Short mmCIF file of C-alpha atoms in Angstrom, two decimals:
data_model
loop_
_atom_site.label_atom_id
_atom_site.label_comp_id
_atom_site.label_asym_id
_atom_site.label_seq_id
_atom_site.Cartn_x
_atom_site.Cartn_y
_atom_site.Cartn_z
CA MET A 1 14.48 13.89 -0.61
CA ALA A 2 10.99 12.84 0.37
CA LYS A 3 10.18 11.21 3.69
CA ASN A 4 7.34 9.23 2.13
CA LEU A 5 6.88 8.03 -1.44
CA PHE A 6 3.83 6.62 -3.21
CA LEU A 7 3.36 5.33 -6.72
CA THR A 8 0.08 5.75 -8.57
CA GLY A 9 -1.15 4.91 -12.05
CA GLU A 10 -3.51 2.71 -13.99
CA LYS A 11 -4.24 -0.87 -12.87
CA GLN A 12 -1.61 -3.47 -13.77
CA VAL A 13 0.96 -0.87 -14.95
CA GLY A 14 3.72 -2.16 -12.64
CA LYS A 15 3.52 -0.10 -9.43
CA SER A 16 3.97 -3.03 -7.03
CA THR A 17 6.59 -4.55 -9.32
CA LEU A 18 8.63 -1.34 -9.00
CA LEU A 19 8.35 -1.42 -5.21
CA ASP A 20 9.44 -5.07 -5.22
CA ALA A 21 12.49 -4.12 -7.31
CA LEU A 22 13.30 -1.25 -4.92
CA ILE A 23 13.08 -3.55 -1.89
CA ARG A 24 15.14 -6.26 -3.57
CA GLU A 25 17.86 -3.95 -4.95
CA THR A 26 18.31 -1.84 -1.81
CA GLY A 27 17.68 -4.49 0.85
CA LEU A 28 15.05 -2.11 2.24
CA ARG A 29 13.91 -3.30 5.68
CA HIS A 30 10.17 -2.84 6.06
CA THR A 31 6.99 -3.88 7.79
CA GLY A 32 3.52 -2.91 6.59
CA PHE A 33 1.16 -4.67 4.24
CA ARG A 34 0.32 -5.62 0.71
CA THR A 35 -3.12 -6.17 -0.79
CA MET A 36 -2.95 -9.30 -2.93
CA PRO A 37 -5.26 -10.61 -5.65
CA LEU A 38 -7.50 -13.49 -4.64
CA ARG A 39 -7.84 -15.82 -7.62
CA ILE A 40 -9.96 -18.94 -7.86
CA ASP A 41 -9.36 -21.11 -10.92
CA GLY A 42 -7.43 -18.20 -12.44
CA VAL A 43 -10.31 -15.74 -12.07
CA LEU A 44 -9.96 -12.62 -9.90
CA LYS A 45 -12.54 -13.02 -7.13
CA GLY A 46 -11.34 -10.28 -4.77
CA HIS A 47 -8.30 -9.28 -2.71
CA TYR A 48 -6.73 -10.23 0.59
CA PHE A 49 -4.57 -8.35 3.11
CA HIS A 50 -1.07 -9.68 3.83
CA GLY A 51 0.79 -8.14 6.78
CA PHE A 52 4.59 -8.03 7.07
CA VAL A 53 4.68 -8.25 10.87
CA PRO A 54 4.65 -11.41 13.01
CA LEU A 55 1.08 -12.76 12.88
CA PRO A 56 -0.55 -16.13 13.43
CA PRO A 57 -1.27 -17.77 10.07
CA PHE A 58 -5.01 -17.87 10.73
CA VAL A 59 -5.02 -14.09 11.22
CA ASN A 60 -2.92 -12.99 8.24
CA ASP A 61 -4.13 -13.08 4.64
CA SER A 62 -7.75 -12.15 5.36
CA VAL A 63 -10.10 -11.26 2.50
CA THR A 64 -10.66 -7.50 2.08
CA THR A 65 -12.82 -7.45 -1.05
CA ILE A 66 -15.14 -9.90 -2.74
CA ARG A 67 -16.10 -9.52 -6.39
CA VAL A 68 -19.85 -10.02 -6.82
CA ALA A 69 -20.20 -8.85 -10.43
CA GLN A 70 -17.93 -7.78 -13.27
CA GLN A 71 -17.65 -4.28 -11.80
CA GLY A 72 -19.17 -4.96 -8.37
CA VAL A 73 -17.02 -5.34 -5.28
CA ILE A 74 -17.99 -5.68 -1.62
CA GLY A 75 -15.44 -4.46 0.90
CA VAL A 76 -14.86 -6.23 4.19
CA GLU A 77 -14.26 -3.19 6.39
CA GLU A 78 -13.69 -5.28 9.52
CA VAL A 79 -10.44 -6.68 8.09
CA PHE A 80 -8.98 -3.16 7.89
CA GLU A 81 -10.26 -2.34 11.38
CA THR A 82 -8.78 -5.51 12.92
CA LEU A 83 -5.89 -6.96 10.92
CA GLY A 84 -5.02 -3.63 9.27
CA VAL A 85 -5.00 -1.76 12.57
CA ARG A 86 -2.84 -4.47 14.15
CA VAL A 87 -0.34 -4.43 11.27
CA LEU A 88 0.01 -0.64 11.30
CA THR A 89 0.25 -0.50 15.11
CA ASP A 90 2.93 -3.20 15.13
CA SER A 91 4.71 -1.49 12.21
CA LEU A 92 4.98 1.74 14.20
CA ALA A 93 6.57 -0.17 17.09
CA ALA A 94 8.92 -2.30 14.94
CA ALA A 95 12.63 -1.68 14.38
CA GLU A 96 12.35 -1.57 10.59
CA PRO A 97 12.65 2.00 9.28
CA PHE A 98 10.15 1.65 6.40
CA ILE A 99 6.44 0.83 6.32
CA LEU A 100 5.04 -0.59 3.07
CA MET A 101 1.43 0.33 2.20
CA ASP A 102 0.59 -1.46 -1.03
CA GLU A 103 -2.10 -0.42 -1.74
CA LEU A 104 -4.44 2.25 -0.47
CA GLY A 105 -7.75 2.97 -2.18
CA ARG A 106 -11.42 3.61 -1.59
CA GLN A 107 -12.16 0.35 0.25
CA GLU A 108 -10.53 1.83 3.35
CA LEU A 109 -12.87 4.85 3.47
CA LYS A 110 -15.20 3.45 6.12
CA ALA A 111 -12.34 2.02 8.19
CA LYS A 112 -11.84 5.07 10.41
CA GLU A 113 -9.23 3.67 12.82
CA PHE A 114 -7.22 2.16 9.96
CA SER A 115 -7.29 5.49 8.09
CA ARG A 116 -6.23 7.32 11.26
CA LEU A 117 -3.29 4.94 11.65
CA VAL A 118 -2.26 5.40 8.00
CA GLU A 119 -1.88 9.10 8.72
CA ALA A 120 -0.15 8.40 12.06
CA CYS A 121 2.42 6.32 10.16
CA LEU A 122 2.96 9.18 7.71
CA ASP A 123 3.42 11.60 10.63
CA SER A 124 5.79 9.27 12.49
CA PRO A 125 9.61 9.14 12.19
CA LYS A 126 9.12 6.02 10.02
CA ARG A 127 9.27 6.37 6.25
CA VAL A 128 6.35 5.10 4.20
CA ILE A 129 6.48 3.70 0.67
CA GLY A 130 3.41 2.49 -1.10
CA VAL A 131 0.84 2.52 -3.85
CA LEU A 132 -2.20 4.76 -4.16
CA GLN A 133 -5.06 3.72 -6.39
CA LYS A 134 -5.73 6.25 -9.12
CA LYS A 135 -8.92 7.37 -7.43
CA ASP A 136 -10.13 10.32 -5.43
CA SER A 137 -11.04 10.02 -1.77
CA PRO A 138 -10.49 12.25 1.27
CA LEU A 139 -7.68 10.02 2.60
CA LEU A 140 -5.92 9.64 -0.76
CA ASP A 141 -6.22 13.39 -1.40
CA ARG A 142 -4.67 14.20 1.99
CA ILE A 143 -1.77 11.85 1.25
CA LYS A 144 -1.21 13.34 -2.23
CA ASN A 145 -1.13 16.86 -0.80
CA ARG A 146 1.40 16.25 2.00
CA GLU A 147 4.56 18.34 1.72
CA ASP A 148 6.73 15.45 2.97
CA THR A 149 5.38 12.99 0.42
CA LEU A 150 6.39 12.42 -3.20
CA VAL A 151 3.78 10.85 -5.49
CA LEU A 152 5.04 9.50 -8.81
CA THR A 153 2.80 8.35 -11.64
CA VAL A 154 3.81 5.07 -13.25
CA THR A 155 3.00 4.61 -16.94
CA THR A 156 3.85 1.97 -19.50
CA GLU A 157 6.22 4.53 -21.02
CA ASN A 158 8.21 5.35 -17.83
CA ARG A 159 8.00 2.20 -15.71
CA ASP A 160 11.24 0.68 -16.99
CA SER A 161 13.25 3.83 -16.22
CA LEU A 162 11.55 5.00 -12.99
CA LEU A 163 13.51 2.99 -10.40
CA PRO A 164 16.52 5.39 -10.25
CA GLU A 165 14.11 8.32 -9.72
CA ILE A 166 12.40 6.43 -6.89
CA ARG A 167 15.76 5.74 -5.22
CA ARG A 168 16.79 9.40 -5.62
CA GLY A 169 13.43 10.59 -4.29
CA LEU A 170 14.00 8.55 -1.13
CA GLY A 171 17.70 9.45 -0.88
CA LEU A 172 18.74 5.82 -1.33
CA GLU A 173 21.50 6.48 -3.89
#
């Protein structure tokens, strides 16, 4: 049984959908965050950060990335260092046993306090479930190499049968 579990894989393969199914089927109580797509007129224009802790509406759902070209993205580091830090700090203090981190990638690299708190959550008695972008970065590499963390790769071939393995990996069966 792993203390922490992350899913990784190609974009749009179903990683967050699997976590949603896990939460729904097990009634998993969690705090944490999810990075959501920001669409304008159906076009992906960036992402925003949604925290699962009590927050004023004007604070939650802040933009974390802005698309400026087909492959060009500008990160808003301050959102991770303010809202992200608050969500992770509150998650560590909350009663819920799980912290959701959906997703972690390279945009967080410059957010030093946020990155420190990600690792503090992993080191805490709380259990972390989440998604790692299929990228290399010092933070993502440290997470992948933790002995207490299981990282499963989601593919189009295994995504429909992976949920029981996720539950087993977390000892939820």
